[in-house]
Coordinates of C-alpha atoms and ligand atoms in Angstrom, one line a residue:
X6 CA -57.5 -25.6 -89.0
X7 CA -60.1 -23.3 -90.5
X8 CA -63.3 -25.2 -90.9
X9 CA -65.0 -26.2 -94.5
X10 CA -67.9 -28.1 -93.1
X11 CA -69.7 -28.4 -96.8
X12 CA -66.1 -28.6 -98.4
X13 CA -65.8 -24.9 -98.4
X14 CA -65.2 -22.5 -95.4
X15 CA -67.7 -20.2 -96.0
X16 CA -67.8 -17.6 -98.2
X17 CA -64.1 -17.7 -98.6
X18 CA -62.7 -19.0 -101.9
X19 CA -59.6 -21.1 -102.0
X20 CA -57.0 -19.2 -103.5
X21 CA -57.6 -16.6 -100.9
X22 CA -57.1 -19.6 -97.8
X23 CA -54.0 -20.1 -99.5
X24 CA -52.8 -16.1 -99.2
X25 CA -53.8 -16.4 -95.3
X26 CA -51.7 -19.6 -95.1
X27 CA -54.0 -22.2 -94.5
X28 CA -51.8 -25.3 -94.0
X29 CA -55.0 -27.7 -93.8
X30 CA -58.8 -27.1 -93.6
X31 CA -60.9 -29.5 -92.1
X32 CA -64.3 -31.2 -93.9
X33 CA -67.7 -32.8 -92.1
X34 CA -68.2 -36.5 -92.8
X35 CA -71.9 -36.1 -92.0
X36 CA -72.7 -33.3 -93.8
X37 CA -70.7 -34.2 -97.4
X38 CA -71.8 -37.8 -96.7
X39 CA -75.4 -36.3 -97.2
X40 CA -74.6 -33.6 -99.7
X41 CA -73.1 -34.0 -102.2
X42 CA -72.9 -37.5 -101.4
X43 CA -69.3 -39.9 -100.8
X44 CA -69.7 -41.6 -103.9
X45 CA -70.3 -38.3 -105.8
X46 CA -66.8 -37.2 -104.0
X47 CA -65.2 -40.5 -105.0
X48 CA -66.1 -40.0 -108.7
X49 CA -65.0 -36.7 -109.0
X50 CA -61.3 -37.8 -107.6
X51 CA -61.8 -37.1 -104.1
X52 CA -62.4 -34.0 -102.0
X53 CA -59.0 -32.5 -102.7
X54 CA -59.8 -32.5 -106.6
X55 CA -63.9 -31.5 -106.3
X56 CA -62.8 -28.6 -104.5
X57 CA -59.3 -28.0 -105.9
X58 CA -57.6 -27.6 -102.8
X59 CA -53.9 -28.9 -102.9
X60 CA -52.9 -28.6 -99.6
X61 CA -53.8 -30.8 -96.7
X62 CA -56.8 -31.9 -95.3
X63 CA -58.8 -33.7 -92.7
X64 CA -62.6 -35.0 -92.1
X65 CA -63.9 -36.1 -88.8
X66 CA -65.8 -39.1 -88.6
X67 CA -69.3 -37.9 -88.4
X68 CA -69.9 -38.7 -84.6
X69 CA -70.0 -35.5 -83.2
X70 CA -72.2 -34.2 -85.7
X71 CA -74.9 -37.7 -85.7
X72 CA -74.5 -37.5 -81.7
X73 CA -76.1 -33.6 -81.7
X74 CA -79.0 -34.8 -83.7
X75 CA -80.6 -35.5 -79.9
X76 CA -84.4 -37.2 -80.8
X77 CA -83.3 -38.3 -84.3
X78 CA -80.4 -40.7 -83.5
X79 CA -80.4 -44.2 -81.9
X80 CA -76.8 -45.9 -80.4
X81 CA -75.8 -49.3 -80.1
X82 CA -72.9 -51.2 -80.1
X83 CA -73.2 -51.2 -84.2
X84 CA -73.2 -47.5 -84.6
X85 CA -75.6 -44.9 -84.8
X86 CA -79.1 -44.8 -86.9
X87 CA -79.7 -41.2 -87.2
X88 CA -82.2 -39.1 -89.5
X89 CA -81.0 -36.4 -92.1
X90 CA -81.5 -33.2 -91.0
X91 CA -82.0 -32.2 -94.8
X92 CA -85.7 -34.6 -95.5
X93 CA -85.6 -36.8 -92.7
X94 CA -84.6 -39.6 -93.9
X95 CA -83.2 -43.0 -92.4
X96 CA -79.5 -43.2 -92.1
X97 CA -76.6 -45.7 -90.1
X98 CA -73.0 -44.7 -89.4
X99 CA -70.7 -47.6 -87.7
X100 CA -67.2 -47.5 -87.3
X101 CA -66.5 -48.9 -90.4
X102 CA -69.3 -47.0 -92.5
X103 CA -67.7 -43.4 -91.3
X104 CA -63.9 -45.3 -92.3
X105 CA -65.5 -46.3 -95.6
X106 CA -67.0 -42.3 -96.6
X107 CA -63.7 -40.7 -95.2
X108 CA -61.5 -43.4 -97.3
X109 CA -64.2 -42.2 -100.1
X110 CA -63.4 -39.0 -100.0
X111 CA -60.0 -38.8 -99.7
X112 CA -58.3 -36.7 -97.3
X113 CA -55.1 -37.0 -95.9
X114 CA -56.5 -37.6 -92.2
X115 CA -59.2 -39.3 -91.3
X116 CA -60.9 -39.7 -88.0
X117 CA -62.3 -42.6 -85.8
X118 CA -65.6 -42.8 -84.8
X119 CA -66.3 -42.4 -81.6
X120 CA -69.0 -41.7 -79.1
X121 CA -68.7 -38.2 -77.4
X122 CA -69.8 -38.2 -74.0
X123 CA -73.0 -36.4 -73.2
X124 CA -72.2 -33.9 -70.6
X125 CA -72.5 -33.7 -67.6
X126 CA -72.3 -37.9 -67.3
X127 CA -71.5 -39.5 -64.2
X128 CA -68.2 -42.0 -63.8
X129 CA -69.7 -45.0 -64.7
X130 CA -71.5 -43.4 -67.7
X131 CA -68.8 -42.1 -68.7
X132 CA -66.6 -45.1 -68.5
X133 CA -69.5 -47.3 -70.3
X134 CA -69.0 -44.8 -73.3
X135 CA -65.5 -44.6 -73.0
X136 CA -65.3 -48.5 -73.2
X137 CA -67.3 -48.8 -76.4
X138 CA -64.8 -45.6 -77.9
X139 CA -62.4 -47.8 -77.3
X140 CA -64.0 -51.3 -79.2
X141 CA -65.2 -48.4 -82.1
X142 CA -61.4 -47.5 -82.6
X143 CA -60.3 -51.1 -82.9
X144 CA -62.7 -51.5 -85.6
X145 CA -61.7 -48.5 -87.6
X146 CA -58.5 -49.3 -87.9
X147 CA -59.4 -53.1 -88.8
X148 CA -61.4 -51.5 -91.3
X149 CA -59.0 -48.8 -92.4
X150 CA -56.2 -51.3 -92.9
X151 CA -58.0 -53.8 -94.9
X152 CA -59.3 -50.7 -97.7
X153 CA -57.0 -48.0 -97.0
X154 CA -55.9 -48.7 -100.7
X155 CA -59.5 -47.9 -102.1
X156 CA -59.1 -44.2 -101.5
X157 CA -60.0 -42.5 -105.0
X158 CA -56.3 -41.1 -105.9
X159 CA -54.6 -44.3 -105.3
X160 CA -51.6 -45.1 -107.3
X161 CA -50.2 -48.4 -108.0
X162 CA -46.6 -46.7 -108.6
X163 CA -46.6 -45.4 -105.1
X164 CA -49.0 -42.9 -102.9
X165 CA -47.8 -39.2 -104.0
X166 CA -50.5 -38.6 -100.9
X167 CA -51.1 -41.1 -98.1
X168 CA -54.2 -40.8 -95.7
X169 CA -53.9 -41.6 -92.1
X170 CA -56.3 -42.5 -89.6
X171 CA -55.9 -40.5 -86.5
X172 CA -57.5 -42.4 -82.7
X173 CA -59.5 -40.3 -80.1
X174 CA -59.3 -40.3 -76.4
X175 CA -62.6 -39.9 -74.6
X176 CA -63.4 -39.9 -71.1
X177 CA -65.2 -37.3 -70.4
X178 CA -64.6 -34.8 -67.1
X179 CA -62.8 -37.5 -65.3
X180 CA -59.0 -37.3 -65.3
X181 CA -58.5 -41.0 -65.0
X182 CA -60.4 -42.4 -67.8
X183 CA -58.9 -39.5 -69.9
X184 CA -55.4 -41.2 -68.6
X185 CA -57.0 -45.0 -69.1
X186 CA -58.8 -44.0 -72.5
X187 CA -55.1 -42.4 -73.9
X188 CA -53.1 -45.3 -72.7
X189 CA -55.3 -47.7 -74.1
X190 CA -56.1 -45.3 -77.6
X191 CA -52.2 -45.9 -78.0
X192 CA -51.9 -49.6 -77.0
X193 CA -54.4 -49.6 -80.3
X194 CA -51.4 -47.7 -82.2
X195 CA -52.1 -44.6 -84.5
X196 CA -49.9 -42.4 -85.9
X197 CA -51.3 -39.3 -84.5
X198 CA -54.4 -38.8 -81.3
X199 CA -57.1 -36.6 -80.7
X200 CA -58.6 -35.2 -77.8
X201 CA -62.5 -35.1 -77.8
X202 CA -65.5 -34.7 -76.3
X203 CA -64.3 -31.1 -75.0
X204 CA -65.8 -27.6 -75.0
X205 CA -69.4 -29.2 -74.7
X206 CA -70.4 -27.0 -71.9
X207 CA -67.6 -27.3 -68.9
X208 CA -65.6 -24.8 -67.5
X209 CA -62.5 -23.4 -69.2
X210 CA -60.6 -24.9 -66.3
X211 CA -61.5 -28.4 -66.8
X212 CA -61.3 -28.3 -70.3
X213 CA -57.6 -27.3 -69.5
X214 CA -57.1 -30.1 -66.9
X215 CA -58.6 -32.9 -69.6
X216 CA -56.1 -32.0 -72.2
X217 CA -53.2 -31.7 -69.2
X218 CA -54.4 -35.4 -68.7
X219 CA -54.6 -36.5 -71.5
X220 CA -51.1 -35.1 -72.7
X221 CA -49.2 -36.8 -69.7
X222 CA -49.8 -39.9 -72.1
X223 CA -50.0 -39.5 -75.2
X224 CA -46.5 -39.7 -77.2
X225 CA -45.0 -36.2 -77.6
X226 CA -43.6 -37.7 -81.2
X227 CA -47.2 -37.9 -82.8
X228 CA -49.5 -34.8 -83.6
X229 CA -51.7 -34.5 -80.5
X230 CA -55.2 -32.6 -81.8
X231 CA -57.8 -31.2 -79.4
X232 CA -61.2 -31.2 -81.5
X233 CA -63.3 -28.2 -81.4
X234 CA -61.5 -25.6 -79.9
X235 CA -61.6 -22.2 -79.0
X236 CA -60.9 -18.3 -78.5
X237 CA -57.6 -17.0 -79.6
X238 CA -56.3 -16.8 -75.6
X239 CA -57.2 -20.7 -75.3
X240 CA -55.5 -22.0 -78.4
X241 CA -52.3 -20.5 -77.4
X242 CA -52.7 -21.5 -74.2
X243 CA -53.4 -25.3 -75.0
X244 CA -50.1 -25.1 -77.7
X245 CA -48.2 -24.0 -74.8
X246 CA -49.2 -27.4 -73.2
X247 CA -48.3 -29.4 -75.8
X248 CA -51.4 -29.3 -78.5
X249 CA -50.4 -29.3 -82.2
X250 CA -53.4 -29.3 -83.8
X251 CA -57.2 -27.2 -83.4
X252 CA -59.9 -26.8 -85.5
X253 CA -62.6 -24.5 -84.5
X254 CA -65.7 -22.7 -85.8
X255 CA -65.3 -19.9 -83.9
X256 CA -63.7 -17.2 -86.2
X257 CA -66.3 -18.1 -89.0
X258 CA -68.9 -18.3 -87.7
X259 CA -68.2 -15.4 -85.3
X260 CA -67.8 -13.2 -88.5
X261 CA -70.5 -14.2 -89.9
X262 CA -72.7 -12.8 -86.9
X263 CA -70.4 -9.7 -87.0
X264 CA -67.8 -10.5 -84.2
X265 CA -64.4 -9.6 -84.9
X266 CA -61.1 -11.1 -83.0
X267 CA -58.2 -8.2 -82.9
X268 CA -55.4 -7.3 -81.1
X269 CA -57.6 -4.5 -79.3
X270 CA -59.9 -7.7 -78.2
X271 CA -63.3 -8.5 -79.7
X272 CA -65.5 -6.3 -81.9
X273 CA -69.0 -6.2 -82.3
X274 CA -69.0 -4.3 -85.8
X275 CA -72.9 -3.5 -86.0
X276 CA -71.8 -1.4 -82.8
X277 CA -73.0 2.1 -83.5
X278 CA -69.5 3.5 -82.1
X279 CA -68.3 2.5 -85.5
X280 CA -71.0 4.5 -87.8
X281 CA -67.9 6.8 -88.2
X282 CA -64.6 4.8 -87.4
X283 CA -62.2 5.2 -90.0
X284 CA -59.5 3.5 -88.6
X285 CA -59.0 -0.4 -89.5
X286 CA -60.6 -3.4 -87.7
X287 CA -57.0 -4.5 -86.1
X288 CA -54.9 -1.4 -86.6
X289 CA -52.1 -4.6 -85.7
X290 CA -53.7 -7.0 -88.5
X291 CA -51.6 -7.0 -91.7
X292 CA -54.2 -8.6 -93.5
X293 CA -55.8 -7.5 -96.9
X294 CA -59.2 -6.7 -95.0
X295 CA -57.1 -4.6 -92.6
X296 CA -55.2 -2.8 -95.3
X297 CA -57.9 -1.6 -97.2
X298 CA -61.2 -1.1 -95.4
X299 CA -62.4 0.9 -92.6
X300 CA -65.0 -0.2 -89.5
X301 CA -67.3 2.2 -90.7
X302 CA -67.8 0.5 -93.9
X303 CA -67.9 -3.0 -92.9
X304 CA -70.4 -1.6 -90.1
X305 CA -72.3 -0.8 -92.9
X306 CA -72.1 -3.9 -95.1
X307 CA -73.3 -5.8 -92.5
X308 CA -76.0 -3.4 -91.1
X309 CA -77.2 -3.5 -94.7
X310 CA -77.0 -7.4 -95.1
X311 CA -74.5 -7.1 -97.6
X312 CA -73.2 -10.8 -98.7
X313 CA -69.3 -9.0 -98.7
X314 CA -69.8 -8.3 -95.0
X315 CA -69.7 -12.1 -93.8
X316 CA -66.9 -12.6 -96.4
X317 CA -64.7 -9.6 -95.2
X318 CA -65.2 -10.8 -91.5
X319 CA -64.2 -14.3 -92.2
X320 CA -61.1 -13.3 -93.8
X321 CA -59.9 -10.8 -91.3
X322 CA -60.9 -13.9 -88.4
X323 CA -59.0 -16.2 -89.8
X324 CA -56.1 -14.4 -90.3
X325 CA -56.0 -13.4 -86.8
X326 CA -56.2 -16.7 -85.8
X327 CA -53.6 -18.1 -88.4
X328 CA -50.9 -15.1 -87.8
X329 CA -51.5 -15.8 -83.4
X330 CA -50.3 -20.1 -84.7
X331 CA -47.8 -18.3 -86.9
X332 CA -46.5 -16.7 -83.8
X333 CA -46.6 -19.8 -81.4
X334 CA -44.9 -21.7 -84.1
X335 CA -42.1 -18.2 -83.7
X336 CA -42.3 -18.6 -80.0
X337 CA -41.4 -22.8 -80.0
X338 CA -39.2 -22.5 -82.8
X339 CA -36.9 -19.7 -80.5
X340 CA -37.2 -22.4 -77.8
X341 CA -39.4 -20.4 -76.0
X342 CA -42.5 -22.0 -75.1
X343 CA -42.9 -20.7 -72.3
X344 CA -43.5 -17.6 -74.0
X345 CA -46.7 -18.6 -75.6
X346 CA -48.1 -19.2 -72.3
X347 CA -47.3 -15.5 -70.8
X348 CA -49.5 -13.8 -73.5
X349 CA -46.6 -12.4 -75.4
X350 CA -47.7 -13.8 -78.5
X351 CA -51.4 -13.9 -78.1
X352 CA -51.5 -10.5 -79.5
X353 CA -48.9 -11.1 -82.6
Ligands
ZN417 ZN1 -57.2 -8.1 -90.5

């Protein structure tokens, strides 16, 4: 899932997300909940209608984002005073607050919140954290059930959309409360889990031994979505497991900052080996960046700060990362998953 934090992925307009294929985009509760503002979404139909994008889309909660603001948020068993980033001003998400702004806004899956685990955290830390994950999730849902009607396209005549609330397994770096915190996210019941609290400073390894955890419990039946993740190699590594769904920032705001993701590996485009490259970023990339421009020029776009430089990037990244899913869907669809795993598709 490319990521539209402000309810656009930058510098990328939406009829262009839908020639890459963009299935779903994801949005930031915490960031639309203080600009434009929930109720501002509500009014103007929801997120799908302010932004006019038709096809799917998801919010997370908030928490991740309220849990970074390190000095300017306080947690208790409530939920989370934090201060705006924007003017400093005072601010409280609980569970049922982040249900309320995500039912607001209308996108067809909405997250819990949660607490993500500092890291590193010992066991009992962890477990404490885990435990109060678990007590948040009860309460969104509670809260979900009760006003899941109120979300702003509602029709009486029956949902064309419907919105779902998706449960999170903490646990931090410790295989057995991943296990406990899975068993007991789906004792709660939702009709599709995440995996958080990853890629916050571990090793690649563990990171791929807390989803391998994780996934031994969690029902194969329902989507299974690790939050925040990662290079090209890692996503098709982690689908090989058993992952359905990602979301990273990685190829926009890599492009932004001039990294590219090809078939030939990654590109640093301000490089001066590319002053006089005419040959196309991915020379494998059948994309419209690919097609028509050379590294020399987008060397020189973004060398010279040109606004078209971020915006050619982030449409070459994402459709490198869209056409490597495009090829593990290919790969499972043969029967093959095993394939995705050896690399063969990595490079598609
Ligand atoms: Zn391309």
């Amino acid at each position: 899932m490319p990521v539209g934090t402000l309810g656009s992925v930058k510098g990328v307009p939406q009829d262009t997300l839908e020639e890459l294929g963009a299935q779903i985009i994801l949005g930031n509760t915490y960031h639309l909940y203080l600009r434009p503002g929930h109720e501002l979404v509500r009014s103007m139909g929801g997120l799908h209608k302010f932004m006019s994008w038709e096809r799917a889309m998801l919010t997370d909660s908030g928490g991740f984002q309220v849990f970074s603001l390190s000095g300017l948020r306080k947690i208790n068993e409530n939920g989370v005073n934090f201060r705006s980033h924007l003017d400093g001003s005072s601010h409280l998400f609980t569970p049922e607050r982040s249900i309320e702004i995500q039912i607001a806004m209308g996108a067809d899956i909405i997250m819990a919140f949660d607490e993500c685990t500092e890291h590193p955290a010992g066991h009992g830390r962890t477990r404490d954290s885990m435990e109060m994950t678990l007590r948040w999730a009860r309460r969104c849902k509670d809260h979900f059930e009760a006003h899941k009607q109120e979300v702003p396209w509602y029709s009486a005549k029956g949902p064309e959309r419907q919105q779902a609330l998706f449960g999170i397994v903490q646990g931090g770096m410790y295989a057995d409360l991943r296990r406990e915190s899975a068993q007991r996210t789906v004792e709660i019941g939702f009709p599709g889990y995440a995996i958080g609290g990853l890629s916050v400073g571990e090793s690649r390894e563990k990171t791929r031994e807390m989803i391998a955890a994780t996934l031994e419990v969690l029902p194969e039946d329902k989507p299974r979505y690790v939050m925040g993740v990662g290079y090209p190699e890692e996503i098709t590594q982690y689908a090989a497991l058993g992952v359905d769904m990602m979301d990273c920032v990685l190829p926009t705001r890599a492009a932004r900052h001039g990294l590219l993701f090809t078939s030939e590996g990654r590109l640093n485009i301000k490089n001066t080996r590319f002053v006089q490259d005419q040959g196309p970023p991915d020379p494998a990339c059948k994309c419209k960046v690919c097609a028509r421009y050379s590294r020399a020029y987008l060397r020189h776009l973004f060398v010279a700060g040109e606004p078209l430089a971020g915006v050619l990037n982030t449409i070459h990244n994402l459709a490198y990362y869209l056409d490597t899913m495009r090829a593990v869907r290919h790969a499972i669809n043969l029967g093959d998953p095993s394939g995705i795993q050896s690399g063969s598709v990595s490079m598609a």
